[in-house]
CSV table of C-alpha atoms and ligand atoms in Angstrom, one decimal:
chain,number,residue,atom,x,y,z
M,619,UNK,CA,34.7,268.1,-119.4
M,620,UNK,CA,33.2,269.0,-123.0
M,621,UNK,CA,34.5,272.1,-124.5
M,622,UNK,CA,30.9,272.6,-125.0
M,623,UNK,CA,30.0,272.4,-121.4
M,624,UNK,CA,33.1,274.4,-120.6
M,625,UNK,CA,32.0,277.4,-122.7
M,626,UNK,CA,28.7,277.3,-120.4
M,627,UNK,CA,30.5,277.0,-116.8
M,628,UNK,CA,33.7,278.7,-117.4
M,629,UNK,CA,34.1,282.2,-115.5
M,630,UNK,CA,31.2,281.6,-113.3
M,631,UNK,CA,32.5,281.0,-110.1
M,632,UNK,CA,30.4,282.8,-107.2
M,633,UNK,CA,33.1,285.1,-106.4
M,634,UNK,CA,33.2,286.7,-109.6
M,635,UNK,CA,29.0,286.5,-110.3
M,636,UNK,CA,28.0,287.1,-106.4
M,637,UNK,CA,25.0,284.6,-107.4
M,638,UNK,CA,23.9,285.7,-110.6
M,639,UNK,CA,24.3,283.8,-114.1
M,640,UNK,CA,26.5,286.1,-115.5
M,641,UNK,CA,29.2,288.1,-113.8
M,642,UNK,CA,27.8,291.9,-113.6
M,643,UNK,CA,30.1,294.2,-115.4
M,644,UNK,CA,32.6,296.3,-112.1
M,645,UNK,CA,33.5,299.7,-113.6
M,646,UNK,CA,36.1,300.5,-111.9
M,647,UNK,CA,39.8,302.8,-111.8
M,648,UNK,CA,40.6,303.4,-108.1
M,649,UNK,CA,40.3,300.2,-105.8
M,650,UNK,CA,39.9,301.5,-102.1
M,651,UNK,CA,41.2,299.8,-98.9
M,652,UNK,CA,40.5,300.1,-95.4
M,653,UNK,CA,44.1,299.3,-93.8
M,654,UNK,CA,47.8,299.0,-94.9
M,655,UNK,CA,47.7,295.7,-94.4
M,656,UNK,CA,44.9,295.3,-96.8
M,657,UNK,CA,47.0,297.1,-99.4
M,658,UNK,CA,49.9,295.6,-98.8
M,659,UNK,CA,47.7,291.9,-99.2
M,660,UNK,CA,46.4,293.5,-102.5
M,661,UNK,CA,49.6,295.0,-103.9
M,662,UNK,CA,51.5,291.7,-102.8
M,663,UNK,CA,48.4,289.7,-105.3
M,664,UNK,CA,47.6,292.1,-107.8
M,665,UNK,CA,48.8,290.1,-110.4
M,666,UNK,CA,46.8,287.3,-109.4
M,667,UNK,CA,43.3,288.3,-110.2
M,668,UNK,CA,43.1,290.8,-107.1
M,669,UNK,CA,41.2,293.9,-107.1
M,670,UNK,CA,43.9,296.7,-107.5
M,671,UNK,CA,43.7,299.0,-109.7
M,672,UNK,CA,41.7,299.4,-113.2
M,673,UNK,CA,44.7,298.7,-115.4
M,674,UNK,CA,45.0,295.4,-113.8
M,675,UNK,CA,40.9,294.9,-114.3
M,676,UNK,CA,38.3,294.0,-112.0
M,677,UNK,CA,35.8,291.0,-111.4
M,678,UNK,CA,34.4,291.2,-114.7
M,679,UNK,CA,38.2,291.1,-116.2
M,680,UNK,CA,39.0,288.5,-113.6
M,681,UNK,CA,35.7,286.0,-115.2
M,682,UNK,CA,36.9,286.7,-118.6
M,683,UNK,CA,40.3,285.8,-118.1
M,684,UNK,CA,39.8,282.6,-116.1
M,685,UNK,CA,36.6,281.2,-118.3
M,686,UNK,CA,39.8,281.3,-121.6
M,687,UNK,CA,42.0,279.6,-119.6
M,688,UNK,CA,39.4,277.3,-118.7
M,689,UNK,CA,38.6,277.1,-122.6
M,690,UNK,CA,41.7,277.1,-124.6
M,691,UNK,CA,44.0,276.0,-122.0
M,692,UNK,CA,47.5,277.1,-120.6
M,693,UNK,CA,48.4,279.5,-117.3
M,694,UNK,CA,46.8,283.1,-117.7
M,695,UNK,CA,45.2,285.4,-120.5
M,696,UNK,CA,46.3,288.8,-120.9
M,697,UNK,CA,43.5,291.3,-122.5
M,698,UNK,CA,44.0,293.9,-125.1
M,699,UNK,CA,41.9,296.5,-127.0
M,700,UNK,CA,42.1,294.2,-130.0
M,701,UNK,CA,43.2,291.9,-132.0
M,702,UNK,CA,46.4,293.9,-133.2
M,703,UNK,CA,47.5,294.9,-130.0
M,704,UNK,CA,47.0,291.3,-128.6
M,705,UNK,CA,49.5,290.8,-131.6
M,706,UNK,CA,52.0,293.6,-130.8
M,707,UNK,CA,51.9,293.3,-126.8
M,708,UNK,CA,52.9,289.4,-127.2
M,709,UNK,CA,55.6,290.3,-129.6
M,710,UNK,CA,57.3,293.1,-127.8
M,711,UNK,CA,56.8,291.0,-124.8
M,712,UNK,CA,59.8,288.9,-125.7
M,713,UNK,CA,61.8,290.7,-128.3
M,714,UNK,CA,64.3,292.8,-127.6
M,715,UNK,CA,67.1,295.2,-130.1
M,716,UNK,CA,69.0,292.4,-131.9
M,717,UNK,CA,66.7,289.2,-132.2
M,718,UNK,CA,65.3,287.9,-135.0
M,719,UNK,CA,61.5,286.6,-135.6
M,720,UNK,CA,60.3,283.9,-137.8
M,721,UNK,CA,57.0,285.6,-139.3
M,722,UNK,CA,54.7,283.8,-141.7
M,723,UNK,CA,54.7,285.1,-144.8
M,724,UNK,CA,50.6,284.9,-144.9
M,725,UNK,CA,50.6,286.8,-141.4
M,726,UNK,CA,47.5,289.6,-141.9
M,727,UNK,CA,48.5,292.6,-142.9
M,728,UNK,CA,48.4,295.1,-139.6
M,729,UNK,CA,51.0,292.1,-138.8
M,730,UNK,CA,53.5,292.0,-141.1
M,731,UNK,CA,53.2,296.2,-140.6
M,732,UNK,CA,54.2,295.7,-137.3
M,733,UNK,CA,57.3,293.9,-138.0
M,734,UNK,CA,58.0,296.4,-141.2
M,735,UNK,CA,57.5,299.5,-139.3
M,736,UNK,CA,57.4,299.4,-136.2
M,737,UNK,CA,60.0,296.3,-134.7
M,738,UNK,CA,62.4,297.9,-137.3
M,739,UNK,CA,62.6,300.7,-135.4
M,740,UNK,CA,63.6,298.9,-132.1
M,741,UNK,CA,66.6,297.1,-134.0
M,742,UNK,CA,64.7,293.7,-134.4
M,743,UNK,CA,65.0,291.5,-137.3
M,744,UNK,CA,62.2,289.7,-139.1
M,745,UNK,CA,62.4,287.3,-142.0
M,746,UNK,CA,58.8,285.7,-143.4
M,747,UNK,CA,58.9,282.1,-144.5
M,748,UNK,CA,56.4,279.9,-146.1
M,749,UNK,CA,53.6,279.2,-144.3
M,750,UNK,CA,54.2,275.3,-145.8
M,751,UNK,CA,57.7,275.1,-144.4
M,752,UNK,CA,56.9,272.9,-142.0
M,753,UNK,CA,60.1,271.0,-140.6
M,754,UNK,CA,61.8,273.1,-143.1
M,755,UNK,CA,62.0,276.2,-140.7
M,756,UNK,CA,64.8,274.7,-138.8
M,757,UNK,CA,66.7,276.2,-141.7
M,758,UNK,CA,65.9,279.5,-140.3
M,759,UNK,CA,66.6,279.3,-136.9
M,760,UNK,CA,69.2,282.0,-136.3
M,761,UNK,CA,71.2,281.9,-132.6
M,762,UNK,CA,69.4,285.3,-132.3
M,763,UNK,CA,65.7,284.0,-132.9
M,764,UNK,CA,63.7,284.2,-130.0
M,765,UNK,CA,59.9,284.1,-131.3
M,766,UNK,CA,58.3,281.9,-134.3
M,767,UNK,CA,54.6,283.6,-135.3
M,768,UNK,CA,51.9,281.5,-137.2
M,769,UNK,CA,49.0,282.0,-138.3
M,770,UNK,CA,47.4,279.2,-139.1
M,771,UNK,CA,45.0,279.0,-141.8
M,772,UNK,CA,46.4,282.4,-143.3
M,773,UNK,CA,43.1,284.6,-142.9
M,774,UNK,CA,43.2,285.5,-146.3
M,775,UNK,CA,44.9,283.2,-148.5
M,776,UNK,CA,43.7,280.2,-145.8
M,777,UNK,CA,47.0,278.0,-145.9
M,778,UNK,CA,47.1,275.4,-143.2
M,779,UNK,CA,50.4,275.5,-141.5
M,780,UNK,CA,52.1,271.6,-140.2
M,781,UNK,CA,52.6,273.4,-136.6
M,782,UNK,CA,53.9,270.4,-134.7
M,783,UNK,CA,56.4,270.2,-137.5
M,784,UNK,CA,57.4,274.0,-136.5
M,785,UNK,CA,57.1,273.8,-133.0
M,786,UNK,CA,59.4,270.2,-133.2
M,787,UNK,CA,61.8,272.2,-134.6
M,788,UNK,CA,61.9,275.1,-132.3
M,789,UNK,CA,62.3,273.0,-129.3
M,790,UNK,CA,64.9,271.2,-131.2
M,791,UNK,CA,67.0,274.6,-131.3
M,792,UNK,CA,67.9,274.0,-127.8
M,793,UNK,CA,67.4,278.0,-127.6
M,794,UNK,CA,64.0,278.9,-125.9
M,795,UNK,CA,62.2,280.2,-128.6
M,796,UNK,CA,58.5,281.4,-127.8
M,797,UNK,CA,55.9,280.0,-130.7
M,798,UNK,CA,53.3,282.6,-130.9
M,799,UNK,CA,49.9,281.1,-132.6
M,800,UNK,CA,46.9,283.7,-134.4
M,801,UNK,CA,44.1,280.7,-133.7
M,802,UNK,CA,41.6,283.2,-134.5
M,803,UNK,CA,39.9,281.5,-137.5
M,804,UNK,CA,40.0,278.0,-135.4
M,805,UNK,CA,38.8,279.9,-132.0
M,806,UNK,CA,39.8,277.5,-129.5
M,807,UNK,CA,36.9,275.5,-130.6
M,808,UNK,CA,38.4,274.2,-133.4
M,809,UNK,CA,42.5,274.0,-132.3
M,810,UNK,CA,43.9,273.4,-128.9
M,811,UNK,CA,47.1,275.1,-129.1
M,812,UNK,CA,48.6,273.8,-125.7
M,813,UNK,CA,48.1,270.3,-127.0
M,814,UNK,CA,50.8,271.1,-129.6
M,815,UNK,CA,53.1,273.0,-127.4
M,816,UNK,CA,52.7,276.1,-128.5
M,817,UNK,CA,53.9,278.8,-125.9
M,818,UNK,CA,51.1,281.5,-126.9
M,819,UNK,CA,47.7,281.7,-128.3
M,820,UNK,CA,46.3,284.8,-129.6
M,821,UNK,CA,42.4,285.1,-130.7
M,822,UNK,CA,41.5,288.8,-132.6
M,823,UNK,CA,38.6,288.1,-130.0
M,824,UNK,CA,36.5,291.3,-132.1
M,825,UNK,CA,36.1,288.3,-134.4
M,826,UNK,CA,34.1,285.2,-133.6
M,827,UNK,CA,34.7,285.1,-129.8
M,828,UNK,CA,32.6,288.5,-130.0
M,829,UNK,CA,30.4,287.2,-132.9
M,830,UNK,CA,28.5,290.0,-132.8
M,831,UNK,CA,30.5,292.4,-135.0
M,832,UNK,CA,30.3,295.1,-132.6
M,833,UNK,CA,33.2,295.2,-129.8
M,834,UNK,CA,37.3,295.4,-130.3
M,835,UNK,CA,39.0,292.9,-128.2
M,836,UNK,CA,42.3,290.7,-128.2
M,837,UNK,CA,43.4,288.0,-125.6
M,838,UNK,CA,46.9,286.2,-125.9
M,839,UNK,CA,46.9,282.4,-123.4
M,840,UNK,CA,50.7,282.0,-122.2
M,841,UNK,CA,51.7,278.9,-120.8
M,842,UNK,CA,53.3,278.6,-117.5
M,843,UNK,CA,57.1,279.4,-118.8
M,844,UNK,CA,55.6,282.5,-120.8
M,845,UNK,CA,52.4,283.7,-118.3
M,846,UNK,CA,54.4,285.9,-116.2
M,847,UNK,CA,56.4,287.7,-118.7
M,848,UNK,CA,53.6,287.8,-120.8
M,849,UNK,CA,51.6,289.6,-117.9
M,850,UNK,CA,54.3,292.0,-116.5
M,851,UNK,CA,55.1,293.5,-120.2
M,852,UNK,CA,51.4,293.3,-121.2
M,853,UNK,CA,51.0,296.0,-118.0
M,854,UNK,CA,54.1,297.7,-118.8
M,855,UNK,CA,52.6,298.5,-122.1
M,856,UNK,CA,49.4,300.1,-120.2
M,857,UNK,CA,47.2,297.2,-122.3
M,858,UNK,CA,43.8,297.4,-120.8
M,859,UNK,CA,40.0,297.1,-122.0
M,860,UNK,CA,36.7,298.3,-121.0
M,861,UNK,CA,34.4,295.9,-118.5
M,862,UNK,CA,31.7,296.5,-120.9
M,863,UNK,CA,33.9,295.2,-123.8
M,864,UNK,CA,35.0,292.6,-121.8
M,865,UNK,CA,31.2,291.5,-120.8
M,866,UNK,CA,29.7,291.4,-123.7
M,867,UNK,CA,32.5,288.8,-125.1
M,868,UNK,CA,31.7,286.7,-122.2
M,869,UNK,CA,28.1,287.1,-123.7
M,870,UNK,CA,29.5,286.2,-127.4
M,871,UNK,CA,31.4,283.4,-125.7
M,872,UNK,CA,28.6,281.4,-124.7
M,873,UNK,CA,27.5,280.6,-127.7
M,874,UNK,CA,30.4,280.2,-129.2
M,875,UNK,CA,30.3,276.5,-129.8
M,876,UNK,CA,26.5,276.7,-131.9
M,877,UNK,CA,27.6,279.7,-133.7
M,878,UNK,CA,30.8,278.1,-134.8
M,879,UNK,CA,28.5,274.4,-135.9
M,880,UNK,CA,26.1,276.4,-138.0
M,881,UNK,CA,29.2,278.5,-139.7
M,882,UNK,CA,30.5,275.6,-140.5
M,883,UNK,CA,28.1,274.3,-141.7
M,884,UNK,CA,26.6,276.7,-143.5
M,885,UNK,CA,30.7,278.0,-144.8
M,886,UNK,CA,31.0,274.0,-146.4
M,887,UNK,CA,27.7,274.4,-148.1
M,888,UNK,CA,28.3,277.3,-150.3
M,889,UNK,CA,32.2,276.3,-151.0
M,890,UNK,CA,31.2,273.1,-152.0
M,891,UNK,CA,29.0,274.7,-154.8
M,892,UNK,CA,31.4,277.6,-155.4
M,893,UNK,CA,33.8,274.5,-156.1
M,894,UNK,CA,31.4,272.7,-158.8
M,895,UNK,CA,31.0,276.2,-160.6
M,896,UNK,CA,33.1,276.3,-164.4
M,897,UNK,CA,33.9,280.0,-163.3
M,898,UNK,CA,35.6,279.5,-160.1
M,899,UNK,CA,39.7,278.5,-160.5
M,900,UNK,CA,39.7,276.6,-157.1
M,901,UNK,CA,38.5,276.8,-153.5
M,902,UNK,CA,40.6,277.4,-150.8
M,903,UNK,CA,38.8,276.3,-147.7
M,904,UNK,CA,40.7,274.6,-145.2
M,905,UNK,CA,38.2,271.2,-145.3
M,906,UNK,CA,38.8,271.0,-148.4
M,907,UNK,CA,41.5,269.3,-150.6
M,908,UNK,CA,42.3,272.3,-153.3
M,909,UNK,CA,43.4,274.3,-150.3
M,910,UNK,CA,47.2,274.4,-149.4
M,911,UNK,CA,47.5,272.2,-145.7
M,912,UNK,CA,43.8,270.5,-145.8
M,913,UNK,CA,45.8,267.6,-144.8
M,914,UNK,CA,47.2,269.4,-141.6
M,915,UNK,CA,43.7,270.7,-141.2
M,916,UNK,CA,41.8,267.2,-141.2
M,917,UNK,CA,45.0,266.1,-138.6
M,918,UNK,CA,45.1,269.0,-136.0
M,919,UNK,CA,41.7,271.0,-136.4
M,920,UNK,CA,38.3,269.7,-134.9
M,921,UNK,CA,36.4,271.9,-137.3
M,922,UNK,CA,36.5,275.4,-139.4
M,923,UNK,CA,34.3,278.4,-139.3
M,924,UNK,CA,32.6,280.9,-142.1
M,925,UNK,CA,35.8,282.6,-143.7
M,926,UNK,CA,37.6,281.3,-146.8
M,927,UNK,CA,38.2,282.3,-150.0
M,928,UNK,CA,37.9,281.5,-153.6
M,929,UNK,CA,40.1,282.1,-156.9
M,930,UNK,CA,37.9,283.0,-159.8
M,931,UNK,CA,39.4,282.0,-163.5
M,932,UNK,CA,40.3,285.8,-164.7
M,933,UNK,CA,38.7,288.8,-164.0
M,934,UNK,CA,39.4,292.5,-163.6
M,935,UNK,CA,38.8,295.2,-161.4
M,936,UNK,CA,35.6,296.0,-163.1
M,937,UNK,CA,34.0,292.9,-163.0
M,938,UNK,CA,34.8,292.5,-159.5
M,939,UNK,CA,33.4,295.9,-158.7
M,940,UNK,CA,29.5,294.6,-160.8
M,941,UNK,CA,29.9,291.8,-158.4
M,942,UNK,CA,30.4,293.0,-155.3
M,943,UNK,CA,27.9,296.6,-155.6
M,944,UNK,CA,25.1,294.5,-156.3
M,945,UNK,CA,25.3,292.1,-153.8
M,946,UNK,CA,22.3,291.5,-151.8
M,947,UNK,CA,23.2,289.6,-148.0
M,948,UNK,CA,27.2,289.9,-148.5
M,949,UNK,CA,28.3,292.8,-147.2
M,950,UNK,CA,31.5,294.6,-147.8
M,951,UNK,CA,33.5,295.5,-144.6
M,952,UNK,CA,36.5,294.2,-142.8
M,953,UNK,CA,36.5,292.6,-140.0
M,954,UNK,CA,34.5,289.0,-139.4
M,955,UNK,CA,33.2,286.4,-137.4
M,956,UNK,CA,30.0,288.2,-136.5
M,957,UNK,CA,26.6,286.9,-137.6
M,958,UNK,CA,26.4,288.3,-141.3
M,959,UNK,CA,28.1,287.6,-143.9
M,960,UNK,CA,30.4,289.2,-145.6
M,961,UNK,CA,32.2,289.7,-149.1
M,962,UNK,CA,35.4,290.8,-150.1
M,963,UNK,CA,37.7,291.6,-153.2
M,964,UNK,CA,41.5,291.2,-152.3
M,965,UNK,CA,43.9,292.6,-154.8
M,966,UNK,CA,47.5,292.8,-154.8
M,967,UNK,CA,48.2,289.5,-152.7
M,968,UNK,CA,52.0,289.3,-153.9
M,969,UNK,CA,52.6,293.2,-152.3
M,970,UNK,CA,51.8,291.1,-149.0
M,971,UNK,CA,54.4,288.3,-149.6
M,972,UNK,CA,58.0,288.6,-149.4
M,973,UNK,CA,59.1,284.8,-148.8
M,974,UNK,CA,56.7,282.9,-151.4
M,975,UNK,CA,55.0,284.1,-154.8
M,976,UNK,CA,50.7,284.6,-155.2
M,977,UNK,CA,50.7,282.4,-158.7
M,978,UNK,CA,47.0,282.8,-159.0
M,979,UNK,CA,45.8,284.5,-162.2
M,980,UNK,CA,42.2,285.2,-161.0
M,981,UNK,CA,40.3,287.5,-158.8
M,982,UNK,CA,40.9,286.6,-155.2
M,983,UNK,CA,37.6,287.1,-153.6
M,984,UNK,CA,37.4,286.3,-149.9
M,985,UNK,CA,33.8,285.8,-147.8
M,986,UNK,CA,32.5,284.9,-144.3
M,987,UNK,CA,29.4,283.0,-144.4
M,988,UNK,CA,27.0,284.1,-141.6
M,989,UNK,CA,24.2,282.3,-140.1
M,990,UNK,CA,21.5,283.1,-142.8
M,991,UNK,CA,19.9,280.5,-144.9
M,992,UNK,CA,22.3,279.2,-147.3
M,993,UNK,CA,19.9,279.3,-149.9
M,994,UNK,CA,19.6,283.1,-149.8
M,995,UNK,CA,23.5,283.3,-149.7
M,996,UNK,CA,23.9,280.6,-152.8
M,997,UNK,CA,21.1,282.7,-154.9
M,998,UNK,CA,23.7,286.0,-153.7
M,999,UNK,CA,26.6,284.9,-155.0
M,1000,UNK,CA,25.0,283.1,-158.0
M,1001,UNK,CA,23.5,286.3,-159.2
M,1002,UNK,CA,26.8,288.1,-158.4
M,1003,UNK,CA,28.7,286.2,-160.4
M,1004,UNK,CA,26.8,286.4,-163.5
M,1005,UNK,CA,27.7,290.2,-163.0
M,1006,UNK,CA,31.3,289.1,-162.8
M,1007,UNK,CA,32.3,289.1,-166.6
D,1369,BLP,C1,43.8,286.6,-138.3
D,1369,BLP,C2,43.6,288.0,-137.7
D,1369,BLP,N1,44.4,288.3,-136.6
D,1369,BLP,C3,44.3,289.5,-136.1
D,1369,BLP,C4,43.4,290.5,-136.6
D,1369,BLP,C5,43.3,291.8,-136.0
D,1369,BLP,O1,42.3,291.9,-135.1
D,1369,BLP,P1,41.6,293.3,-134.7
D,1369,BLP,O2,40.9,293.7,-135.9
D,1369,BLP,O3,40.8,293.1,-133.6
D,1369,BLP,O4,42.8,294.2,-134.4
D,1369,BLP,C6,42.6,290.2,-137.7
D,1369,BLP,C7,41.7,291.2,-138.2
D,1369,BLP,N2,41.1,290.8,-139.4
D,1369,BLP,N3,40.6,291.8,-140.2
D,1369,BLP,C8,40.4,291.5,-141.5
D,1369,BLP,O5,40.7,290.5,-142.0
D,1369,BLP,C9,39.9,292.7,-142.4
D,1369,BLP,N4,40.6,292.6,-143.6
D,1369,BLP,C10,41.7,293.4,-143.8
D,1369,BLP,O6,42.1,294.0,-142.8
D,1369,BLP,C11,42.5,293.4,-145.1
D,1369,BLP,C12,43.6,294.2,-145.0
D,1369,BLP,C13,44.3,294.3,-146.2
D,1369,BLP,C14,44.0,293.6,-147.3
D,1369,BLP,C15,43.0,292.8,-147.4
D,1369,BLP,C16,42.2,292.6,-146.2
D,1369,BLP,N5,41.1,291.7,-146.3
D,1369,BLP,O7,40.6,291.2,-145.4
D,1369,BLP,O8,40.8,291.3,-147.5
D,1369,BLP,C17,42.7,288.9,-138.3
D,1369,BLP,O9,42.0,288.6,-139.4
């Protein structure tokens, strides 16, 4: 089946949507039963998509979960209040005091915060390395490393990392290390993580899974040597989310696939003349060939979406500043992957890299291209950067 069609069918089964389209959002903290035996039944399957108790979630959870499996492959999907703690709950699912992780040196920031503060603090190592290592990781394989993070492209400096090369070498270590994948700017529309062995796949789901800019939500897919330990520590952690959250990003998942085409589509248009302009240094879209690991992109992705970002040549905080206050359908905000677009300055790249060195000279300006009419978005950014000088 069509990723396509499975983004229609997925999660629908009659016992979660008792006939409807959609299944109805269950509210729910106590589950009731009318025997022993039925509790005993219900405690003995509660981690199996078994009404329980609310932590564990309820039919509407239950949908979610199984419609990304369905989609992005692997054994079970664990559900968090966002992004970050989709991030967190998978890391301090299989580290414990005295490993070490591999953490991409491009990771977003909340990330590498994480690993700075707070892993630190629970006697676990981290070393970044260079989102283009490739192969080249093997280097750092310690006999205490247990996970290897990507995040692949780099969500704001976009670098498209050679992940079978990582994962090759991972497996190679003889040393069961978990690879953890961010594929939130691929969705798994665009990269199938399972089909290149990676253990876990993370989606900041508040992003284009959502696409509507207005829910928090994480999910992390294990495969079936991670789902349970994934699961139990996920629990242990008290990670749960709201059926109402959950609901309306099986609404935002339904149209995930057209939203995704016309980002695209729309995203190429404007880099491509952002790319032909004297002012701009360079692009760095994954699809195209100025940004670092377009060739990984054009071999493992089937497509990208509306964030990238550009390098201007020069610029200085108050040029940036003309630019972005006048702008007229880019707005500033973080966050993306909802249906506007959006614009943003992002200074001091090198205070977020420890293992490689942000050589640009330029303003780094990064943007999400929504579904408006490019046209309006071009004459935007045209008019914005005649302020930029
Ligand atoms: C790849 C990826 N993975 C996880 C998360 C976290 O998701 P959550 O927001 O649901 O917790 C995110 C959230 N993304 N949010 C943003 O990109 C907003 N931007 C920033 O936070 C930011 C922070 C510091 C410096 C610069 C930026 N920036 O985007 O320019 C993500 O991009």
């Amino acid at each position: 089946m069509k990723k396509s069609t499975k983004i229609v069918s997925a999660g629908r089964d009659k016992k979660w949507t008792q006939g409807l389209v959609n299944p109805p959002v269950s509210r729910g903290s106590t589950v009731v039963f009318n025997s022993v035996k039925e509790m005993k039944q219900a405690t003995a399957k509660r981690h199996d998509k078994t009404l329980f108790y609310g932590r564990r979630g309820t039919q509407t959870h239950f949908a979610f979960q199984e419609a990304m499996v369905e989609i992005e492959g692997g054994a079970g999907c664990a559900l968090y209040p966002c992004g970050t703690a989709a991030i967190s709950g998978a890391l301090l699912s299989f580290l414990k005091q005295g490993d070490h992780l591999l953490m991409v040196d491009t990771a977003y920031e909340p990330t590498r915060d994480l690993c700075d503060k707070l892993l630190t603090r629970y006697g676990i190592e981290t070393t970044y390395y260079d989102p283009m290592i490739g192969a080249g990781i093997s280097e750092l394989i310690k006999a205490n490393t247990k996970v290897i993070f990507l995040e692949s492209p780099g969500s704001l400096t976009m670098e498209v990392q050679d992940s079978p090369a990582i994962v090759a070498a991972a497996r190679a270590a003889e040393q069961d290390i978990v690879v953890m994948l961010d594929n939130t700017w691929a969705s798994p529309i665009n990269f199938s993580p399972f089909d290149f062995d990676i253990d876990i796949s993370i989606q900041a789901a508040t992003k284009y899974i959502v696409g509507h800019s207005d829910v928090m939500l994480g999910t992390a897919v294990a495969n079936q040597r991670c789902w349970d330990q994934l699961r139990e520590n996920s629990y242990l952690l008290g990670q749960c989310t709201s059926p109402d959250d959950i609901y309306l990003a099986m609404r935002g998942m339904r149209t995930l696939g057209v939203r995704l085409a016309r980002h695209e589509k729309n995203a190429l248009e404007v880099a491509n003349w952002l790319a032909q302009r004297d002012d701009v240094d360079h692009v760095r879209h994954p699809a195209l060939a100025s940004c670092p690991g377009n060739e990984f992109f054009k071999r493992d992705f089937q497509g990208s979406c509306g964030l990238f970002s550009f390098v201007m040549k020069g610029g200085n905080q108050a040029a940036l500043t003309a630019l972005l206050d006048g702008m007229e359908h880019f707005k500033m905000g973080y966050s993306w992957g909802g249906y506007e677009s959006l614009i943003m300055g992002v200074n001091g790249v090198n205070k977020l890299r420890t293992a490689t060195q942000w050589k640009a000279e330029g303003t780094l300006i990064r943007v999400h291209i929504g579904l408006e009419d490019t046209s309006d978005l071009i004459a935007d950014l045209e008019a914005g950067l005649a302020r930029f000088n």
